[in-house]
Amino acid sequence: MAAALSSVRLRKYGFIGAVLAAVGAIGFAVSRGFAWGDRISPLCIAMVVGGVLSMLYSPWVRLRARRRSSRYAVEGAYDITDDNIMMRSGSESGGIAWDGVAQVRDTPEFWIVYVGRMPATVIPRRLMSAEDAETLRAYMAKRGLLQLR
């Protein structure tokens, strides 16, 4: 739900929040010079608070999505071939065929592999050498799977 918000939409929340906070602060400062200022001060304070909360919404959504995505990671080994991604952890293993992968999202810490619209697994970069990570990135880009954040 919230993680599906585009970065453009999240930026709009930040922009609207900055405008609300600025208008509220200016209104509060101006209202102090007038007798009727006590009546609109609560509105101005509410605008400032709403603006700050709106500006904090985007980082909160990104943090929440990053935490939720990291739960899909499997501690163990990854075998990535031209046909599939195999994950092994202890006595359990599972795989995803590249033909079933709809997209792969690129984040700083890992790649999120989607089957349909659902995240199926996460491939942590820390488990790979830089050369292997670049080879995998090039392979996913060649197949048209890779989407940047």
Short mmCIF file of C-alpha atoms in Angstrom, two decimals:
data_model
loop_
_atom_site.label_atom_id
_atom_site.label_comp_id
_atom_site.label_asym_id
_atom_site.label_seq_id
_atom_site.Cartn_x
_atom_site.Cartn_y
_atom_site.Cartn_z
CA MET A 1 0.00 0.00 0.00
CA ALA A 2 2.35 2.77 1.18
CA ALA A 3 5.40 1.15 -0.43
CA ALA A 4 3.64 1.33 -3.80
CA LEU A 5 3.78 5.12 -3.73
CA SER A 6 6.03 6.46 -6.44
CA SER A 7 8.97 8.68 -5.63
CA VAL A 8 7.22 11.52 -7.49
CA ARG A 9 4.20 11.23 -5.23
CA LEU A 10 6.42 11.05 -2.15
CA ARG A 11 8.24 14.23 -3.27
CA LYS A 12 4.87 15.96 -3.55
CA TYR A 13 4.24 15.23 0.13
CA GLY A 14 7.56 16.87 0.99
CA PHE A 15 6.83 19.92 -1.16
CA ILE A 16 3.31 20.34 0.22
CA GLY A 17 4.67 19.91 3.74
CA ALA A 18 7.29 22.61 3.20
CA VAL A 19 4.64 25.02 1.89
CA LEU A 20 2.30 24.27 4.81
CA ALA A 21 5.07 24.73 7.37
CA ALA A 22 6.22 28.01 5.77
CA VAL A 23 2.70 29.46 5.52
CA GLY A 24 1.95 28.39 9.09
CA ALA A 25 5.17 29.94 10.43
CA ILE A 26 4.59 33.19 8.55
CA GLY A 27 0.96 33.28 9.68
CA PHE A 28 1.98 32.68 13.28
CA ALA A 29 4.61 35.44 13.17
CA VAL A 30 2.22 37.94 11.56
CA SER A 31 -0.67 37.08 13.89
CA ARG A 32 1.39 38.10 16.93
CA GLY A 33 1.16 41.74 15.85
CA PHE A 34 -2.64 41.89 15.76
CA ALA A 35 -5.33 41.69 18.42
CA TRP A 36 -7.16 38.92 16.57
CA GLY A 37 -3.93 36.90 16.37
CA ASP A 38 -4.83 34.73 19.35
CA ARG A 39 -7.75 33.33 17.36
CA ILE A 40 -5.70 32.10 14.40
CA SER A 41 -2.54 31.04 16.27
CA PRO A 42 -3.80 27.46 16.81
CA LEU A 43 -4.50 27.14 13.08
CA CYS A 44 -1.00 28.36 12.23
CA ILE A 45 0.59 25.96 14.70
CA ALA A 46 -1.48 23.10 13.25
CA MET A 47 -0.25 24.04 9.75
CA VAL A 48 3.38 23.97 10.90
CA VAL A 49 2.96 20.59 12.62
CA GLY A 50 1.07 19.15 9.62
CA GLY A 51 3.76 20.44 7.27
CA VAL A 52 6.58 18.89 9.29
CA LEU A 53 4.73 15.56 9.49
CA SER A 54 4.14 15.66 5.74
CA MET A 55 7.85 16.26 5.10
CA LEU A 56 8.73 13.30 7.34
CA TYR A 57 6.29 10.97 5.54
CA SER A 58 8.60 10.14 2.61
CA PRO A 59 11.62 9.05 4.73
CA TRP A 60 9.28 7.04 6.98
CA VAL A 61 7.76 5.17 3.99
CA ARG A 62 11.21 4.39 2.57
CA LEU A 63 12.52 3.16 5.93
CA ARG A 64 9.46 0.99 6.44
CA ALA A 65 9.77 -0.51 2.94
CA ARG A 66 13.48 -1.22 3.47
CA ARG A 67 12.79 -2.99 6.77
CA ARG A 68 9.94 -5.01 5.29
CA SER A 69 11.99 -6.00 2.22
CA SER A 70 14.94 -7.19 4.30
CA ARG A 71 12.73 -9.88 5.87
CA TYR A 72 12.69 -11.68 2.52
CA ALA A 73 16.43 -12.27 2.63
CA VAL A 74 17.59 -15.82 3.18
CA GLU A 75 20.68 -16.32 5.30
CA GLY A 76 22.69 -18.93 3.50
CA ALA A 77 23.94 -19.39 -0.02
CA TYR A 78 22.68 -18.20 -3.38
CA ASP A 79 23.40 -20.06 -6.62
CA ILE A 80 22.50 -17.85 -9.56
CA THR A 81 22.53 -19.44 -13.01
CA ASP A 82 21.14 -18.50 -16.42
CA ASP A 83 18.01 -20.53 -15.60
CA ASN A 84 17.21 -19.74 -11.96
CA ILE A 85 18.11 -18.39 -8.53
CA MET A 86 18.58 -21.11 -5.91
CA MET A 87 18.58 -20.19 -2.21
CA ARG A 88 19.93 -22.62 0.42
CA SER A 89 19.60 -22.11 4.13
CA GLY A 90 20.41 -24.97 6.46
CA SER A 91 18.47 -28.03 5.32
CA GLU A 92 15.98 -26.03 3.22
CA SER A 93 16.34 -24.82 -0.32
CA GLY A 94 14.15 -23.19 -2.91
CA GLY A 95 14.44 -21.62 -6.30
CA ILE A 96 12.92 -19.12 -8.66
CA ALA A 97 13.15 -19.54 -12.42
CA TRP A 98 14.20 -16.39 -14.28
CA ASP A 99 11.24 -16.95 -16.62
CA GLY A 100 8.90 -16.35 -13.66
CA VAL A 101 10.61 -13.14 -12.51
CA ALA A 102 8.58 -10.05 -13.45
CA GLN A 103 11.07 -7.45 -12.27
CA VAL A 104 14.05 -6.83 -10.04
CA ARG A 105 14.33 -3.62 -8.02
CA ASP A 106 17.79 -2.27 -7.37
CA THR A 107 18.47 -0.82 -3.89
CA PRO A 108 21.78 0.08 -2.24
CA GLU A 109 21.79 -3.02 0.00
CA PHE A 110 20.16 -5.69 -2.17
CA TRP A 111 18.12 -6.61 -5.22
CA ILE A 112 14.44 -7.36 -4.61
CA VAL A 113 13.19 -10.12 -6.94
CA TYR A 114 9.48 -9.96 -7.82
CA VAL A 115 7.35 -12.79 -9.11
CA GLY A 116 4.29 -11.02 -10.41
CA ARG A 117 3.64 -8.08 -8.11
CA MET A 118 4.90 -9.83 -4.97
CA PRO A 119 8.48 -9.72 -3.72
CA ALA A 120 9.74 -13.31 -3.71
CA THR A 121 13.27 -12.95 -2.37
CA VAL A 122 16.07 -10.51 -1.75
CA ILE A 123 19.63 -10.98 -2.98
CA PRO A 124 21.95 -9.19 -0.52
CA ARG A 125 24.95 -7.54 -2.17
CA ARG A 126 27.12 -8.22 0.88
CA LEU A 127 27.15 -11.92 -0.02
CA MET A 128 28.77 -11.23 -3.41
CA SER A 129 32.05 -9.96 -4.71
CA ALA A 130 31.88 -6.69 -6.64
CA GLU A 131 32.65 -8.56 -9.87
CA ASP A 132 29.83 -11.09 -9.32
CA ALA A 133 27.40 -8.30 -8.42
CA GLU A 134 28.24 -6.43 -11.63
CA THR A 135 27.88 -9.61 -13.71
CA LEU A 136 24.45 -10.26 -12.16
CA ARG A 137 23.38 -6.64 -12.65
CA ALA A 138 24.38 -6.77 -16.33
CA TYR A 139 22.52 -10.08 -16.78
CA MET A 140 19.32 -8.70 -15.22
CA ALA A 141 19.57 -5.49 -17.26
CA LYS A 142 20.05 -7.50 -20.48
CA ARG A 143 16.88 -9.46 -19.73
CA GLY A 144 14.97 -6.20 -19.07
CA LEU A 145 14.24 -7.11 -15.44
CA LEU A 146 16.20 -4.45 -13.63
CA GLN A 147 14.37 -1.37 -12.35
CA LEU A 148 16.17 1.33 -10.45
CA ARG A 149 14.64 2.51 -7.16
#
